[in-house]
Coordinates of C-alpha atoms in Angstrom, one line a residue:
Chain A
M1 CA 138.9 137.8 101.5
I2 CA 140.0 136.2 98.3
N3 CA 143.5 136.1 99.5
L4 CA 142.4 134.5 102.8
V5 CA 140.5 131.8 100.9
Y6 CA 143.5 131.2 98.6
N7 CA 145.6 130.8 101.7
E8 CA 143.3 128.2 103.1
M9 CA 143.2 126.3 99.8
L10 CA 146.9 126.4 99.8
K11 CA 147.0 124.7 103.2
I12 CA 144.5 122.0 102.1
V13 CA 146.4 121.3 98.9
R14 CA 149.7 121.2 100.7
K15 CA 148.4 118.4 103.0
K16 CA 147.8 116.3 99.9
R17 CA 144.6 115.0 101.2
L18 CA 142.7 115.9 98.1
F19 CA 145.0 113.6 96.1
I20 CA 144.7 110.8 98.6
I21 CA 140.9 111.1 98.3
A22 CA 141.0 111.0 94.6
A23 CA 143.2 107.9 94.8
I24 CA 140.7 106.2 97.1
V25 CA 137.9 107.0 94.8
A26 CA 139.8 105.6 91.8
V27 CA 140.5 102.3 93.6
L28 CA 136.9 102.0 94.7
V29 CA 135.5 102.8 91.3
S30 CA 137.7 100.2 89.7
L31 CA 136.5 97.6 92.2
F32 CA 132.8 98.4 91.6
T33 CA 133.3 98.5 87.9
Y34 CA 134.7 95.0 88.1
A35 CA 131.9 93.8 90.4
Q36 CA 129.3 95.3 88.1
F37 CA 130.8 93.7 85.1
K38 CA 130.8 90.3 86.9
Q39 CA 127.2 90.7 87.9
I40 CA 126.1 91.5 84.4
E41 CA 127.9 88.5 83.2
T42 CA 126.3 86.2 85.7
I43 CA 122.8 87.4 84.9
R44 CA 123.5 86.8 81.2
E45 CA 124.7 83.3 81.9
R46 CA 121.8 82.4 84.1
I47 CA 119.1 83.6 81.8
G48 CA 121.0 83.0 78.6
T49 CA 120.1 86.3 76.9
T50 CA 121.2 89.9 76.8
D51 CA 117.7 91.2 76.2
W52 CA 117.0 93.6 79.0
R53 CA 113.3 93.0 78.9
T54 CA 113.7 89.4 79.7
Q55 CA 116.2 90.2 82.5
L56 CA 113.9 92.8 84.0
Q57 CA 110.9 90.5 83.8
Q58 CA 113.0 87.8 85.5
Q59 CA 113.9 90.3 88.3
I60 CA 110.2 91.1 88.8
I61 CA 109.3 87.5 89.1
D62 CA 112.2 86.9 91.5
T63 CA 111.0 89.8 93.6
Q64 CA 107.4 88.5 93.6
N65 CA 108.7 85.1 94.8
R66 CA 110.6 86.8 97.6
L67 CA 107.5 88.6 98.6
N68 CA 105.6 85.4 98.8
S69 CA 108.1 83.7 101.1
T70 CA 107.4 83.9 104.8
G71 CA 109.7 85.4 107.4
I72 CA 110.8 88.6 105.6
S73 CA 110.3 91.8 107.6
E74 CA 107.4 94.2 106.9
E75 CA 109.8 97.0 106.0
W76 CA 111.6 94.9 103.5
K77 CA 108.4 93.7 102.1
K78 CA 107.2 97.3 101.6
F79 CA 110.5 98.2 100.0
L80 CA 110.3 95.2 97.6
K81 CA 106.6 96.0 96.7
I82 CA 107.5 99.5 95.7
R83 CA 110.5 98.5 93.7
L84 CA 108.3 95.9 92.0
Q85 CA 105.7 98.4 90.9
Q86 CA 108.5 100.6 89.7
Q87 CA 110.2 97.9 87.7
Q88 CA 106.8 97.0 86.2
Y89 CA 106.3 100.6 85.3
Y90 CA 109.6 100.8 83.5
L91 CA 108.8 97.5 81.7
D92 CA 105.3 98.7 80.7
N93 CA 106.8 101.9 79.2
D94 CA 109.5 100.0 77.4
I95 CA 112.4 101.9 79.1
N96 CA 115.5 100.2 80.2
P97 CA 116.6 101.7 83.6
M98 CA 119.9 99.8 83.5
A99 CA 121.2 100.2 80.0
P100 CA 124.9 99.6 80.3
G101 CA 127.2 102.6 79.9
A102 CA 129.5 104.8 82.0
P103 CA 126.7 107.4 82.8
T104 CA 124.5 104.5 84.2
F105 CA 127.4 103.4 86.3
M106 CA 127.9 106.9 87.5
R107 CA 124.3 107.0 88.5
M108 CA 124.6 103.8 90.4
F109 CA 127.8 104.8 92.1
I110 CA 126.5 108.1 93.3
E111 CA 123.3 106.6 94.5
N112 CA 125.2 104.1 96.6
S113 CA 127.9 106.5 97.9
I114 CA 125.7 109.5 98.9
E115 CA 124.9 108.2 102.3
L116 CA 128.2 107.1 103.6
F117 CA 131.2 107.1 101.3
L118 CA 130.9 110.6 100.1
P119 CA 130.3 112.1 103.6
L120 CA 133.3 110.2 104.9
L121 CA 135.5 111.7 102.2
V122 CA 134.3 115.2 103.0
M123 CA 134.8 114.6 106.7
V124 CA 138.4 113.8 106.1
I125 CA 138.9 117.3 104.7
A126 CA 136.6 119.2 107.0
A127 CA 137.6 117.6 110.3
D128 CA 140.9 119.3 110.9
L129 CA 140.3 122.7 109.3
V130 CA 140.1 124.5 112.6
S131 CA 141.0 121.8 115.2
S132 CA 144.4 121.2 113.7
E133 CA 145.2 124.9 114.0
A134 CA 144.0 124.8 117.6
S135 CA 146.0 121.7 118.5
G136 CA 149.1 122.9 116.6
G137 CA 148.9 126.3 118.1
T138 CA 149.0 128.1 114.7
I139 CA 145.6 129.6 115.5
K140 CA 147.3 132.3 117.5
L141 CA 149.3 133.4 114.5
L142 CA 146.2 133.4 112.4
L143 CA 144.2 135.5 114.8
T144 CA 146.9 138.1 115.5
R145 CA 146.7 139.3 112.0
P146 CA 144.6 142.4 111.5
V147 CA 141.6 140.5 110.1
K148 CA 138.3 140.1 111.8
R149 CA 137.7 136.6 113.3
W150 CA 134.6 135.9 111.4
K151 CA 136.5 136.6 108.2
V152 CA 139.1 134.0 109.1
L153 CA 136.4 131.4 109.8
M154 CA 134.5 132.4 106.7
S155 CA 137.6 131.9 104.5
K156 CA 138.0 128.4 106.1
Y157 CA 134.3 127.6 105.4
I158 CA 134.6 128.7 101.8
A159 CA 137.7 126.6 101.4
M160 CA 135.6 123.7 102.8
I161 CA 132.9 124.3 100.2
L162 CA 135.4 124.4 97.4
S163 CA 137.1 121.2 98.4
T164 CA 133.8 119.5 98.8
S165 CA 132.9 120.3 95.2
F166 CA 136.3 119.1 94.2
I167 CA 135.6 115.7 95.9
V168 CA 132.2 115.4 94.2
F169 CA 133.8 116.3 90.9
S170 CA 136.5 113.7 91.3
V171 CA 133.9 111.1 92.0
A172 CA 132.0 112.1 88.9
L173 CA 135.1 112.3 86.7
L174 CA 136.8 109.1 87.9
S175 CA 133.6 107.0 87.9
Y176 CA 132.9 108.1 84.3
A177 CA 136.5 107.7 83.1
I178 CA 137.2 104.3 84.7
S179 CA 133.9 102.6 84.1
G180 CA 133.8 103.8 80.6
I181 CA 136.7 101.5 79.7
V182 CA 134.5 98.5 80.4
F183 CA 131.0 99.8 79.6
G184 CA 131.6 102.3 77.0
Y185 CA 131.2 106.1 77.3
G186 CA 127.8 106.5 75.7
G187 CA 124.3 106.8 77.2
W188 CA 124.0 110.4 78.1
N189 CA 120.6 110.8 76.4
L190 CA 119.1 107.6 77.8
P191 CA 115.5 108.5 79.0
L192 CA 114.8 107.9 82.7
L193 CA 111.7 108.2 84.8
T194 CA 111.5 110.4 87.8
G195 CA 108.8 111.9 89.9
F196 CA 107.6 108.8 91.7
S197 CA 106.0 109.4 95.0
I198 CA 105.2 106.8 97.6
Q199 CA 102.0 106.6 99.6
G200 CA 102.0 103.8 102.1
E201 CA 102.7 100.7 100.0
E202 CA 101.6 102.2 96.7
L203 CA 103.7 103.9 94.1
N204 CA 102.1 107.0 92.8
T205 CA 102.9 107.7 89.2
T206 CA 100.9 110.8 88.5
A207 CA 103.9 113.1 88.4
V208 CA 106.2 110.7 86.7
H209 CA 108.0 112.2 83.7
L210 CA 110.9 111.4 81.5
I211 CA 114.3 113.2 81.7
P212 CA 117.5 112.4 79.8
Q213 CA 120.2 110.8 81.8
W214 CA 122.5 113.8 81.8
K215 CA 119.9 115.8 83.5
Y216 CA 119.2 113.0 85.9
L217 CA 122.9 112.9 86.8
L218 CA 123.1 116.6 87.2
I219 CA 120.3 116.4 89.7
E220 CA 121.8 113.5 91.6
F221 CA 125.2 115.1 91.8
G222 CA 123.6 118.4 92.8
L223 CA 122.0 116.5 95.7
A224 CA 125.2 114.7 96.5
F225 CA 126.9 118.1 96.7
F226 CA 124.1 119.3 99.0
V227 CA 124.5 116.3 101.3
S228 CA 128.3 116.7 101.4
L229 CA 128.0 120.3 102.2
V230 CA 125.7 119.6 105.2
V231 CA 128.0 116.9 106.5
G232 CA 130.9 119.2 105.9
T233 CA 129.3 122.0 107.8
L234 CA 128.5 119.7 110.8
T235 CA 132.1 118.4 110.8
F236 CA 133.2 122.0 110.6
M237 CA 131.2 122.9 113.6
L238 CA 132.7 120.0 115.6
S239 CA 136.2 121.1 114.4
V240 CA 135.6 124.5 115.9
L241 CA 134.3 123.1 119.2
I242 CA 136.8 120.3 119.7
R243 CA 140.6 120.7 119.6
S244 CA 141.3 117.1 118.8
T245 CA 140.9 116.1 115.1
A246 CA 140.7 112.5 116.1
A247 CA 137.7 113.2 118.3
V248 CA 136.0 115.2 115.6
M249 CA 136.4 112.3 113.2
G250 CA 135.2 109.8 115.7
I251 CA 132.0 111.6 116.5
M252 CA 131.2 112.2 112.8
L253 CA 132.0 108.6 111.9
A254 CA 129.7 107.4 114.7
A255 CA 126.9 109.7 113.5
L256 CA 127.2 108.7 109.9
I257 CA 127.4 105.0 110.5
S258 CA 124.5 105.1 113.0
G259 CA 122.6 106.8 110.3
A260 CA 123.2 104.0 107.8
I261 CA 122.1 101.5 110.4
L262 CA 119.2 103.5 111.6
S263 CA 117.6 104.0 108.2
S264 CA 117.2 100.3 107.9
M265 CA 115.3 100.0 111.2
V266 CA 113.6 103.2 112.2
S267 CA 110.3 102.8 110.4
S268 CA 108.5 102.5 113.7
W269 CA 110.3 105.4 115.5
E270 CA 108.7 108.3 113.6
S271 CA 110.5 111.2 115.2
A272 CA 113.8 109.8 114.1
K273 CA 113.1 111.5 110.8
Y274 CA 114.3 114.8 112.3
L275 CA 117.8 113.4 112.7
F276 CA 120.1 114.5 109.9
M277 CA 121.7 111.1 109.4
V278 CA 118.6 109.3 108.2
N279 CA 117.9 112.0 105.7
L280 CA 121.1 111.7 103.7
R281 CA 119.8 109.4 101.0
L282 CA 118.3 112.1 98.9
T283 CA 118.8 110.3 95.6
S284 CA 116.3 107.7 96.5
Y285 CA 113.5 110.3 96.2
I286 CA 114.6 110.9 92.6
S287 CA 114.7 107.2 91.7
G288 CA 111.5 106.5 93.7
M289 CA 112.7 104.2 96.4
A290 CA 110.8 103.8 99.6
P291 CA 112.0 106.3 102.3
P292 CA 113.1 104.9 105.7
I293 CA 110.1 106.5 107.5
D294 CA 106.7 107.1 106.1
G295 CA 105.9 110.6 105.1
M296 CA 109.5 111.6 104.3
T297 CA 109.8 113.5 101.0
L298 CA 112.5 115.3 99.2
S299 CA 111.5 118.7 100.4
F300 CA 111.2 117.4 103.9
S301 CA 114.7 115.9 103.9
M302 CA 116.3 118.9 102.3
T303 CA 114.7 121.2 104.8
V304 CA 115.8 119.1 107.8
L305 CA 119.3 119.0 106.4
A306 CA 119.4 122.7 105.7
I307 CA 118.2 123.5 109.3
W308 CA 120.9 121.3 110.8
A309 CA 123.6 122.9 108.6
L310 CA 122.3 126.4 109.4
G311 CA 122.3 125.6 113.1
A312 CA 125.8 124.3 112.9
L313 CA 127.0 127.3 111.0
I314 CA 125.5 129.7 113.7
V315 CA 127.1 127.7 116.5
S316 CA 130.5 127.7 114.8
F317 CA 130.6 131.4 114.1
Y318 CA 129.3 132.3 117.6
V319 CA 131.8 130.1 119.4
F320 CA 134.7 131.0 117.2
T321 CA 134.2 134.8 117.6
K322 CA 133.6 134.7 121.3
R323 CA 136.1 132.1 122.5
D324 CA 139.2 133.0 124.4
V325 CA 142.3 131.7 122.6
Y326 CA 145.4 131.1 124.7
Chain B
M1 CA 154.0 122.8 94.7
S2 CA 153.9 125.5 92.1
K3 CA 151.4 128.3 92.3
R4 CA 150.0 127.4 88.9
I5 CA 148.8 124.0 90.1
I6 CA 147.1 125.4 93.1
G7 CA 145.6 128.1 91.0
M8 CA 144.3 125.4 88.7
I9 CA 142.8 123.4 91.5
V10 CA 141.1 126.4 92.9
T11 CA 139.6 127.2 89.5
I12 CA 138.3 123.7 89.1
C13 CA 136.8 123.9 92.6
A14 CA 135.1 127.1 91.8
A15 CA 133.8 125.9 88.5
T16 CA 132.4 122.7 89.9
T17 CA 130.8 124.5 92.7
V18 CA 128.9 126.5 90.1
L19 CA 128.0 123.3 88.3
W20 CA 126.7 121.5 91.3
T21 CA 124.7 124.6 92.3
I22 CA 123.1 124.5 88.9
G23 CA 122.4 120.8 89.6
L24 CA 120.6 121.8 92.8
I25 CA 118.6 124.5 91.0
V26 CA 117.6 122.0 88.3
T27 CA 116.5 119.6 91.1
I28 CA 114.3 122.1 92.6
Q29 CA 112.8 123.1 89.3
D30 CA 112.3 119.6 88.1
Q31 CA 111.1 117.9 91.3
F32 CA 109.0 120.6 92.9
F33 CA 107.7 122.6 90.0
Y34 CA 106.8 119.9 87.6
E35 CA 103.3 120.2 86.1
A36 CA 101.9 116.7 85.8
S37 CA 100.4 117.5 82.4
S38 CA 102.6 116.3 79.6
I39 CA 102.5 112.5 79.9
K40 CA 105.5 110.8 78.6
Q41 CA 105.5 109.1 75.2
P42 CA 108.5 106.7 75.1
K43 CA 109.7 105.7 71.8
Q44 CA 108.2 102.4 70.9
T45 CA 111.0 100.1 70.0
T46 CA 109.0 96.9 70.5
G47 CA 108.9 93.9 68.3
N48 CA 112.6 94.0 67.5
T49 CA 114.3 90.8 66.4
K50 CA 111.4 88.4 66.6
K51 CA 113.2 85.2 66.7
N52 CA 116.8 84.5 67.3
D53 CA 118.2 81.1 66.8
A54 CA 118.5 80.2 70.5
L55 CA 116.3 77.5 71.9
S56 CA 114.0 79.5 74.2
I57 CA 112.3 77.8 77.1
V58 CA 109.7 79.6 79.2
A59 CA 108.4 78.2 82.5
L60 CA 105.1 79.3 84.1
G61 CA 103.2 78.4 87.2
D62 CA 103.7 77.9 90.9
S63 CA 106.3 76.8 93.5
L64 CA 106.9 73.5 91.7
T65 CA 108.2 75.3 88.6
R66 CA 110.0 77.6 90.9
G67 CA 111.8 74.6 92.5
T68 CA 110.8 75.1 96.1
G69 CA 112.2 72.2 98.1
D70 CA 115.2 71.5 95.9
E71 CA 118.2 72.6 97.8
T72 CA 120.1 73.2 94.6
G73 CA 117.3 75.6 93.6
K74 CA 116.9 74.1 90.2
G75 CA 113.6 72.4 90.4
Y76 CA 112.4 70.1 87.6
V77 CA 112.9 72.9 85.0
G78 CA 116.5 73.1 86.0
Y79 CA 117.0 69.4 85.2
V80 CA 115.0 69.7 82.0
V81 CA 117.2 72.6 80.9
D82 CA 120.4 70.7 81.9
E83 CA 119.2 67.7 79.9
L84 CA 118.4 69.8 76.8
K85 CA 121.8 71.5 77.0
K86 CA 123.4 68.1 76.8
Q87 CA 121.4 67.1 73.8
T88 CA 121.7 70.2 71.7
N89 CA 124.6 72.5 70.9
Q90 CA 122.1 75.3 70.3
H91 CA 122.2 78.2 72.7
V92 CA 119.5 77.6 75.4
Q93 CA 117.7 80.6 76.7
F94 CA 115.6 80.0 79.8
T95 CA 113.1 82.2 81.6
N96 CA 111.3 81.2 84.8
L97 CA 108.2 83.2 85.3
A98 CA 106.8 81.0 88.0
I99 CA 105.7 82.6 91.3
K100 CA 105.4 80.7 94.6
G101 CA 101.9 80.1 95.8
Q102 CA 100.3 81.1 92.5
R103 CA 96.8 79.9 91.7
S104 CA 95.2 79.6 88.3
A105 CA 93.4 82.9 88.6
Q106 CA 96.7 84.7 89.2
L107 CA 98.4 83.0 86.4
I108 CA 95.6 84.3 84.1
S109 CA 96.3 87.9 85.1
Q110 CA 100.1 87.3 84.7
L111 CA 99.5 86.0 81.2
K112 CA 97.8 89.2 80.2
Q113 CA 101.0 91.2 80.9
K114 CA 102.6 92.6 77.8
E115 CA 106.1 91.5 78.5
V116 CA 105.1 88.0 79.6
Q117 CA 103.2 87.7 76.3
R118 CA 106.3 88.8 74.3
Q119 CA 108.4 86.2 75.9
L120 CA 105.8 83.5 75.4
K121 CA 105.6 84.5 71.7
E122 CA 109.4 83.8 71.4
A123 CA 109.3 80.5 73.3
D124 CA 110.1 77.2 71.6
I125 CA 109.1 75.2 74.6
I126 CA 106.7 76.1 77.4
L127 CA 106.7 74.3 80.8
M128 CA 104.0 74.8 83.4
T129 CA 102.5 73.6 86.6
I130 CA 99.3 75.0 88.0
G131 CA 96.5 73.9 90.2
G132 CA 98.3 72.5 93.2
N133 CA 97.4 75.6 95.2
D134 CA 93.9 75.6 93.9
L135 CA 93.4 72.1 95.1
F136 CA 95.4 71.9 98.3
R137 CA 95.0 75.5 99.5
G138 CA 97.9 74.9 101.8
G139 CA 96.5 71.7 103.4
E140 CA 93.0 73.1 104.0
A141 CA 91.3 70.9 101.6
L142 CA 92.4 67.8 103.5
R143 CA 90.2 68.6 106.5
D144 CA 87.2 69.3 104.3
L145 CA 86.8 66.5 101.8
S146 CA 83.1 67.3 101.2
T147 CA 82.5 66.3 97.6
T148 CA 80.2 69.2 96.7
Q149 CA 82.8 71.8 97.7
L150 CA 85.6 70.0 95.8
E151 CA 83.4 69.5 92.7
K152 CA 82.8 73.3 92.7
E153 CA 86.5 74.0 93.0
K154 CA 87.3 71.6 90.2
E155 CA 84.7 73.1 88.0
K156 CA 86.3 76.5 88.6
F157 CA 89.8 75.2 88.0
V158 CA 88.9 73.5 84.8
Q159 CA 87.4 76.7 83.4
Q160 CA 90.5 78.7 84.4
L161 CA 92.8 76.1 83.0
R162 CA 90.9 76.4 79.7
T163 CA 91.4 80.2 79.8
I164 CA 95.1 79.7 80.5
F165 CA 95.6 77.3 77.6
Q166 CA 93.5 79.6 75.4
L167 CA 95.7 82.6 76.3
V168 CA 98.9 80.7 75.7
R169 CA 97.7 79.4 72.3
T170 CA 96.6 82.8 71.1
V171 CA 100.0 84.2 71.9
N172 CA 102.0 81.3 70.7
N173 CA 100.4 78.7 68.4
D174 CA 103.4 76.4 67.8
A175 CA 105.5 75.8 70.8
P176 CA 104.7 72.5 72.7
V177 CA 103.3 73.1 76.1
F178 CA 104.1 70.6 78.8
Y179 CA 101.5 70.8 81.6
I180 CA 102.9 68.9 84.5
A181 CA 99.9 67.4 86.3
L182 CA 99.4 67.0 90.1
Y183 CA 100.7 64.3 92.4
N184 CA 99.4 63.5 95.8
P185 CA 101.8 64.4 98.6
F186 CA 99.5 63.0 101.2
N187 CA 98.9 59.5 100.0
D188 CA 100.6 57.9 102.9
L189 CA 98.3 59.6 105.4
D190 CA 95.2 57.9 106.9
N191 CA 92.9 59.4 104.3
G192 CA 95.3 58.7 101.5
K193 CA 92.8 56.8 99.5
E194 CA 90.3 59.7 99.4
T195 CA 92.9 62.4 98.6
S196 CA 94.3 60.2 95.9
A197 CA 90.9 59.9 94.3
V198 CA 90.5 63.7 94.3
V199 CA 93.9 64.2 92.7
R200 CA 93.2 61.6 90.0
S201 CA 89.9 63.2 89.2
W202 CA 91.5 66.7 88.9
N203 CA 94.3 65.2 86.7
Y204 CA 91.7 63.6 84.5
A205 CA 89.8 66.8 84.1
A206 CA 93.0 68.7 83.3
S207 CA 94.1 66.2 80.7
E208 CA 90.7 66.4 79.1
V209 CA 91.1 70.2 78.8
A210 CA 94.7 69.8 77.4
A211 CA 93.4 67.3 74.8
D212 CA 91.3 70.1 73.2
Y213 CA 94.4 72.1 72.2
K214 CA 97.1 71.4 69.7
S215 CA 100.4 70.0 71.3
I216 CA 99.5 70.7 74.9
I217 CA 100.8 67.7 76.7
C218 CA 99.6 66.7 80.1
V219 CA 102.5 65.0 81.8
P220 CA 101.5 62.7 84.7
T221 CA 103.5 62.8 87.9
Y222 CA 101.0 61.0 90.0
D223 CA 102.7 57.6 89.5
L224 CA 106.2 59.0 90.3
F225 CA 105.1 59.7 93.9
E226 CA 102.9 56.7 94.5
L227 CA 105.4 54.4 96.2
Q228 CA 107.6 55.7 99.1
V229 CA 106.2 59.2 98.7
N230 CA 108.3 60.5 101.6
D231 CA 111.6 59.6 99.9
Y232 CA 110.7 62.1 97.2
L233 CA 109.3 64.9 99.4
Y234 CA 111.0 67.9 101.0
T235 CA 110.7 68.3 104.8
D236 CA 107.5 70.3 104.4
K237 CA 105.9 67.0 103.2
F238 CA 104.4 68.9 100.3
H239 CA 107.0 70.0 97.7
P240 CA 109.2 67.4 96.1
N241 CA 112.9 67.3 97.1
K242 CA 115.8 67.1 94.8
E243 CA 115.2 63.4 94.0
G244 CA 111.5 64.1 93.3
Y245 CA 112.3 67.0 91.0
K246 CA 114.9 64.9 89.2
R247 CA 112.3 62.3 88.4
I248 CA 109.8 64.9 87.1
G249 CA 112.6 66.5 85.1
E250 CA 113.7 63.3 83.6
R251 CA 110.2 62.5 82.5
V252 CA 109.6 65.9 80.9
A253 CA 113.0 65.9 79.2
S254 CA 112.4 62.5 77.6
L255 CA 109.2 63.8 76.2
I256 CA 110.8 66.8 74.6
T257 CA 113.3 64.7 72.6
L258 CA 110.4 62.8 71.3
T259 CA 108.4 65.7 70.1
K260 CA 111.4 67.3 68.5
G261 CA 112.1 64.1 66.7
E262 CA 108.6 64.1 65.3
K263 CA 108.9 67.5 63.9

């Protein structure tokens, strides 16, 4: 088994995709670092101070003003209201949620990439694991070996898991290393609040507690890994079902992008919460943002995602072991 | 590609898989099995660096201070800040705490917030507008000019204004406060005479309150909008436009130089 997995890893590494992905991450991280740096500078210029309390207070006032203007949608209003209460809570407790530093940047980066960017990267790896063997014809060579079919597929699946964690790791490492040049490498022990829960338009703070940033990051990257695994598993299933790698990528791409669009407009279509793509933003439960649909919680989203992944896994193994290969 | 590199990558992959799994376990333990007992006690780092040498301006109030109607988004405060930046080479720090549509009662509750008080305490100059929404209630008051109702509203406003000034003065006893008084956006309408009378009486009441406190200056704007009011109003016929704000800003800025000279 270990040899089979090693063999699969060899194939993945030979294709050099992992390095291309790392390069993409590096470029994007540099871009975002620069954007973030510029943003901080603009705020500083506008308010004329580096005091975070003043800046946060100004942000709260700006949000209040946006809330008072007519013509903003109900969903957006609710989102703003919850964020407002959260910012006020941070301010009242004298905690700076945005103290500059590489760990803070990592947090921001993973929160923004968990929904689309990271799944896309994983998809690039997972999409052709099986389908390329089918379209290239090498699948026959693979299956003529005296190994059970499920073992072959299992080795591919484990290789997918391993490369997924490599991708998440490269995001973590590169975002830390590159942003640290500008923002400094400190800030692991910065206290952060978590445990907010949202009830309608109100922010419930009864379970709120402080955790150091390193633990917060560990949680967020754990969740990012979970999301990537689910997306990877779904792509893996498609890769088993469809011979064409391009088609696999197309379908996954459509699903992921529709998820990003849907989450901003589904609040009135309640059963949409059972779709996997609107559940991908797991980190917003940790930071206490409003979920796309009322009643969604971390445990709910994780369960939905796990069921989708499990279903996909069963389908892949069933189809792969029963299918005629010619 | 050598075997060693691949071996290394596989090792990294395996190690990080373990790490992320730990992350997931921590998530479950932290998010689902947290007992809401130990309430957090953040380190109190308040009160640091009381005054820096920057000139700090804090603006409070409603949409006028926000700058609604000015397409550049500056509002009169923007012009005041610009003007002050020209006059001084001191670093100017400016915070706008105004909220659109705010009435005096809401301003009182805003003034009770800890962070707002901290900023007021550090302020060198305080600018404010309040009362426009109390009086005009979005145009409602125009239809109902019954004197008893308006008297009642005025009485309430005067009391709340007193509370506001009181709060500001308890937090910050030195900084000059410029209270920008009301103008009448409706004075070219048919009942312009009546509405103008009401605005004047509110302004008078407000300046009486201001007079009771040390260096709270009631800045009139009524006269600025008396002739050709529509030239200085935004398309909503209520808020000033860029020109209107410029006029208010110029007036306030000129007062600030004076008071600084007197010091």
